[in-house]
Amino acid sequence: MADTPQENFDLNNAFYLHLYYFYKYNKAAVKKNYRKLSKAFLDYNDPERPDSFLRVPQYEALEMYVFLKEFLDNKPVYQLFDDWYKSSGKFGDKAIPDRDIQGDMFWELPEKQYKGIFKKMKAANNGRIYPNYIFALTMGTGKTILMATCIFYEFLLANKYPKDKRYIHNALVFAPDKTVLQ
């Protein structure tokens, strides 16, 4: 049985890596679009600041969370993928200084393969009206603390900007009892 186009896709060239590199190489320009409160929140949690509580992997995940929320307007991942492929929206010029860093994924991705991947991503969204982002860090990195930090960020900005639909006003967290006992 032949592989479908999306099954042939190289996972080492996954979309999240391209989002990461886009952010990394455009960090200064991206941060200019953030709210003052978001900038202060990131500065406070920066591991280079003495007395900062977050470690580097947690902080990088927080940075990506704020990037998705503030710069990319909290769009579902399938919409971001579509904008990226079509060089539209915030990815209009894909201002990456060195294209080799990205492995030229979207410059050579055949349209048929793009459509297959997009279809699977959209189906995975399953009609949700609010994007679902996943914390994928190694065990012991501190995902629970990271989630609490992100929830605090959400509530902080939702309180300051109550009409902005990018920020949540409620949270429901399921966690094993041993995780939250400490």
mmCIF file of C-alpha atoms in Angstrom:
data_model
loop_
_atom_site.group_PDB
_atom_site.id
_atom_site.type_symbol
_atom_site.label_atom_id
_atom_site.label_comp_id
_atom_site.label_asym_id
_atom_site.label_seq_id
_atom_site.Cartn_x
_atom_site.Cartn_y
_atom_site.Cartn_z
ATOM 1 C CA MET A 1 0.000 0.000 0.000
ATOM 2 C CA ALA A 2 1.441 3.360 -1.050
ATOM 3 C CA ASP A 3 2.036 6.100 1.525
ATOM 4 C CA THR A 4 -0.252 9.104 1.375
ATOM 5 C CA PRO A 5 1.555 12.436 0.828
ATOM 6 C CA GLN A 6 1.295 13.451 4.476
ATOM 7 C CA GLU A 7 2.701 10.100 5.665
ATOM 8 C CA ASN A 8 5.825 10.705 3.557
ATOM 9 C CA PHE A 9 6.453 13.979 5.370
ATOM 10 C CA ASP A 10 9.778 14.331 7.194
ATOM 11 C CA LEU A 11 8.975 14.965 10.873
ATOM 12 C CA ASN A 12 12.425 16.492 11.366
ATOM 13 C CA ASN A 13 11.054 19.295 9.233
ATOM 14 C CA ALA A 14 7.920 19.813 11.326
ATOM 15 C CA PHE A 15 5.962 23.056 11.264
ATOM 16 C CA TYR A 16 6.650 23.910 14.921
ATOM 17 C CA LEU A 17 10.370 24.145 14.093
ATOM 18 C CA HIS A 18 9.630 26.724 11.432
ATOM 19 C CA LEU A 19 7.518 28.741 13.833
ATOM 20 C CA TYR A 20 10.372 28.572 16.339
ATOM 21 C CA TYR A 21 12.963 29.744 13.795
ATOM 22 C CA PHE A 22 10.669 32.493 12.550
ATOM 23 C CA TYR A 23 10.336 33.746 16.132
ATOM 24 C CA LYS A 24 14.018 33.304 16.942
ATOM 25 C CA TYR A 25 15.258 35.281 13.947
ATOM 26 C CA ASN A 26 12.579 37.967 14.144
ATOM 27 C CA LYS A 27 12.370 38.252 17.926
ATOM 28 C CA ALA A 28 12.997 41.997 18.141
ATOM 29 C CA ALA A 29 10.466 42.833 15.416
ATOM 30 C CA VAL A 30 7.916 40.403 16.855
ATOM 31 C CA LYS A 31 8.205 41.802 20.388
ATOM 32 C CA LYS A 32 7.444 45.312 19.089
ATOM 33 C CA ASN A 33 3.907 44.018 18.468
ATOM 34 C CA TYR A 34 3.429 42.819 22.057
ATOM 35 C CA ARG A 35 1.484 44.668 24.699
ATOM 36 C CA LYS A 36 3.561 46.429 27.339
ATOM 37 C CA LEU A 37 2.235 44.022 29.991
ATOM 38 C CA SER A 38 3.323 40.985 27.942
ATOM 39 C CA LYS A 39 6.817 42.408 27.526
ATOM 40 C CA ALA A 40 7.052 43.046 31.274
ATOM 41 C CA PHE A 41 5.785 39.520 32.014
ATOM 42 C CA LEU A 42 8.412 37.972 29.720
ATOM 43 C CA ASP A 43 11.166 40.184 31.151
ATOM 44 C CA TYR A 44 10.190 39.188 34.694
ATOM 45 C CA ASN A 45 10.321 35.477 33.836
ATOM 46 C CA ASP A 46 13.547 35.646 31.807
ATOM 47 C CA PRO A 47 16.036 33.111 33.258
ATOM 48 C CA GLU A 48 18.849 35.638 32.767
ATOM 49 C CA ARG A 49 17.219 37.852 35.388
ATOM 50 C CA PRO A 50 18.511 37.107 38.889
ATOM 51 C CA ASP A 51 15.815 35.465 41.031
ATOM 52 C CA SER A 52 13.892 34.272 37.975
ATOM 53 C CA PHE A 53 11.903 31.134 38.685
ATOM 54 C CA LEU A 54 11.667 29.606 35.201
ATOM 55 C CA ARG A 55 14.410 27.558 33.615
ATOM 56 C CA VAL A 56 15.467 28.042 29.980
ATOM 57 C CA PRO A 57 13.198 25.346 28.410
ATOM 58 C CA GLN A 58 10.198 26.635 30.369
ATOM 59 C CA TYR A 59 10.941 30.210 29.370
ATOM 60 C CA GLU A 60 11.346 29.306 25.696
ATOM 61 C CA ALA A 61 7.965 27.554 25.796
ATOM 62 C CA LEU A 62 6.441 30.626 27.468
ATOM 63 C CA GLU A 63 7.952 32.838 24.760
ATOM 64 C CA MET A 64 6.385 30.659 22.075
ATOM 65 C CA TYR A 65 3.058 30.731 23.888
ATOM 66 C CA VAL A 66 3.065 34.537 23.989
ATOM 67 C CA PHE A 67 4.229 34.599 20.333
ATOM 68 C CA LEU A 68 1.259 32.438 19.294
ATOM 69 C CA LYS A 69 -1.097 34.473 21.457
ATOM 70 C CA GLU A 70 -0.022 38.045 20.763
ATOM 71 C CA PHE A 71 1.806 38.144 17.443
ATOM 72 C CA LEU A 72 -0.115 35.402 15.643
ATOM 73 C CA ASP A 73 -3.458 36.439 17.165
ATOM 74 C CA ASN A 74 -4.168 33.079 18.786
ATOM 75 C CA LYS A 75 -5.065 31.439 15.468
ATOM 76 C CA PRO A 76 -5.448 27.671 15.298
ATOM 77 C CA VAL A 77 -2.322 25.906 14.054
ATOM 78 C CA TYR A 78 -3.936 24.822 10.768
ATOM 79 C CA GLN A 79 -4.609 28.501 9.926
ATOM 80 C CA LEU A 80 -1.020 29.418 10.778
ATOM 81 C CA PHE A 81 0.184 26.572 8.556
ATOM 82 C CA ASP A 82 -1.995 27.874 5.713
ATOM 83 C CA ASP A 83 -0.713 31.448 6.155
ATOM 84 C CA TRP A 84 2.844 30.152 6.251
ATOM 85 C CA TYR A 85 2.515 28.069 3.099
ATOM 86 C CA LYS A 86 0.846 30.915 1.204
ATOM 87 C CA SER A 87 3.214 33.575 2.624
ATOM 88 C CA SER A 88 0.247 35.589 3.858
ATOM 89 C CA GLY A 89 -0.754 37.301 7.080
ATOM 90 C CA LYS A 90 2.114 37.774 9.513
ATOM 91 C CA PHE A 91 4.282 35.505 7.353
ATOM 92 C CA GLY A 92 3.998 37.774 4.323
ATOM 93 C CA ASP A 93 7.703 37.965 3.699
ATOM 94 C CA LYS A 94 9.009 35.207 5.993
ATOM 95 C CA ALA A 95 11.759 37.548 7.134
ATOM 96 C CA ILE A 96 14.309 34.871 7.921
ATOM 97 C CA PRO A 97 17.881 35.984 7.230
ATOM 98 C CA ASP A 98 19.127 32.529 6.198
ATOM 99 C CA ARG A 99 16.713 30.251 4.327
ATOM 100 C CA ASP A 100 19.001 27.249 4.847
ATOM 101 C CA ILE A 101 18.177 27.341 8.539
ATOM 102 C CA GLN A 102 14.603 26.383 7.704
ATOM 103 C CA GLY A 103 15.485 23.562 5.358
ATOM 104 C CA ASP A 104 13.321 25.095 2.598
ATOM 105 C CA MET A 105 10.312 23.084 3.730
ATOM 106 C CA PHE A 106 7.632 25.289 2.233
ATOM 107 C CA TRP A 107 9.484 26.421 -0.850
ATOM 108 C CA GLU A 108 9.574 22.874 -2.165
ATOM 109 C CA LEU A 109 6.513 21.333 -0.500
ATOM 110 C CA PRO A 110 4.282 20.095 -3.334
ATOM 111 C CA GLU A 111 0.754 21.486 -3.260
ATOM 112 C CA LYS A 112 -0.741 17.990 -3.034
ATOM 113 C CA GLN A 113 1.327 17.255 0.079
ATOM 114 C CA TYR A 114 0.458 20.667 1.567
ATOM 115 C CA LYS A 115 -3.267 20.018 1.023
ATOM 116 C CA GLY A 116 -3.022 16.587 2.670
ATOM 117 C CA ILE A 117 -1.211 17.963 5.710
ATOM 118 C CA PHE A 118 -3.559 20.956 5.943
ATOM 119 C CA LYS A 119 -6.605 18.672 5.781
ATOM 120 C CA LYS A 120 -5.283 16.522 8.652
ATOM 121 C CA MET A 121 -4.399 19.592 10.740
ATOM 122 C CA LYS A 122 -7.839 21.121 10.210
ATOM 123 C CA ALA A 123 -9.570 17.830 11.056
ATOM 124 C CA ALA A 124 -7.483 17.601 14.256
ATOM 125 C CA ASN A 125 -8.873 21.013 15.271
ATOM 126 C CA ASN A 126 -12.239 19.224 15.393
ATOM 127 C CA GLY A 127 -14.354 22.400 15.186
ATOM 128 C CA ARG A 128 -12.916 23.975 18.337
ATOM 129 C CA ILE A 129 -13.483 27.707 18.528
ATOM 130 C CA TYR A 130 -10.415 28.266 20.712
ATOM 131 C CA PRO A 131 -6.929 27.038 19.735
ATOM 132 C CA ASN A 132 -5.450 24.113 21.607
ATOM 133 C CA TYR A 133 -1.693 24.302 22.174
ATOM 134 C CA ILE A 134 0.224 21.434 23.723
ATOM 135 C CA PHE A 135 3.184 21.645 26.087
ATOM 136 C CA ALA A 136 5.653 19.116 24.724
ATOM 137 C CA LEU A 137 8.628 19.223 27.052
ATOM 138 C CA THR A 138 10.638 16.360 28.452
ATOM 139 C CA MET A 139 9.693 14.791 31.729
ATOM 140 C CA GLY A 140 11.023 16.726 34.698
ATOM 141 C CA THR A 141 11.316 20.023 32.829
ATOM 142 C CA GLY A 142 8.490 21.636 34.753
ATOM 143 C CA LYS A 143 5.367 21.547 32.578
ATOM 144 C CA THR A 144 3.080 22.007 35.589
ATOM 145 C CA ILE A 145 4.825 25.227 36.604
ATOM 146 C CA LEU A 146 4.834 26.334 32.962
ATOM 147 C CA MET A 147 1.086 25.714 32.674
ATOM 148 C CA ALA A 148 0.475 27.681 35.865
ATOM 149 C CA THR A 149 2.618 30.528 34.512
ATOM 150 C CA CYS A 150 0.677 30.541 31.224
ATOM 151 C CA ILE A 151 -2.661 30.509 33.046
ATOM 152 C CA PHE A 152 -1.488 33.402 35.211
ATOM 153 C CA TYR A 153 -0.418 35.262 32.039
ATOM 154 C CA GLU A 154 -3.860 34.635 30.524
ATOM 155 C CA PHE A 155 -5.738 35.870 33.593
ATOM 156 C CA LEU A 156 -3.450 38.879 33.975
ATOM 157 C CA LEU A 157 -4.095 40.027 30.402
ATOM 158 C CA ALA A 158 -7.781 39.039 30.432
ATOM 159 C CA ASN A 159 -8.219 41.223 33.517
ATOM 160 C CA LYS A 160 -6.407 44.156 31.896
ATOM 161 C CA TYR A 161 -8.082 43.683 28.462
ATOM 162 C CA PRO A 162 -11.443 42.024 29.204
ATOM 163 C CA LYS A 163 -12.853 42.451 25.689
ATOM 164 C CA ASP A 164 -9.840 40.907 23.902
ATOM 165 C CA LYS A 165 -10.937 37.397 22.887
ATOM 166 C CA ARG A 166 -7.366 36.126 22.709
ATOM 167 C CA TYR A 167 -7.211 35.746 26.480
ATOM 168 C CA ILE A 168 -9.110 33.213 28.550
ATOM 169 C CA HIS A 169 -11.310 34.109 31.506
ATOM 170 C CA ASN A 170 -11.683 30.571 32.876
ATOM 171 C CA ALA A 171 -9.441 27.540 33.135
ATOM 172 C CA LEU A 172 -10.063 23.915 33.976
ATOM 173 C CA VAL A 173 -6.955 21.886 34.744
ATOM 174 C CA PHE A 174 -6.844 18.108 35.113
ATOM 175 C CA ALA A 175 -3.723 16.782 36.800
ATOM 176 C CA PRO A 176 -2.757 13.632 38.692
ATOM 177 C CA ASP A 177 -3.076 14.159 42.436
ATOM 178 C CA LYS A 178 0.607 13.507 43.052
ATOM 179 C CA THR A 179 1.522 16.322 40.684
ATOM 180 C CA VAL A 180 -0.395 18.950 42.601
ATOM 181 C CA LEU A 181 0.181 17.691 46.157
ATOM 182 C CA GLN A 182 3.532 19.460 46.311
#
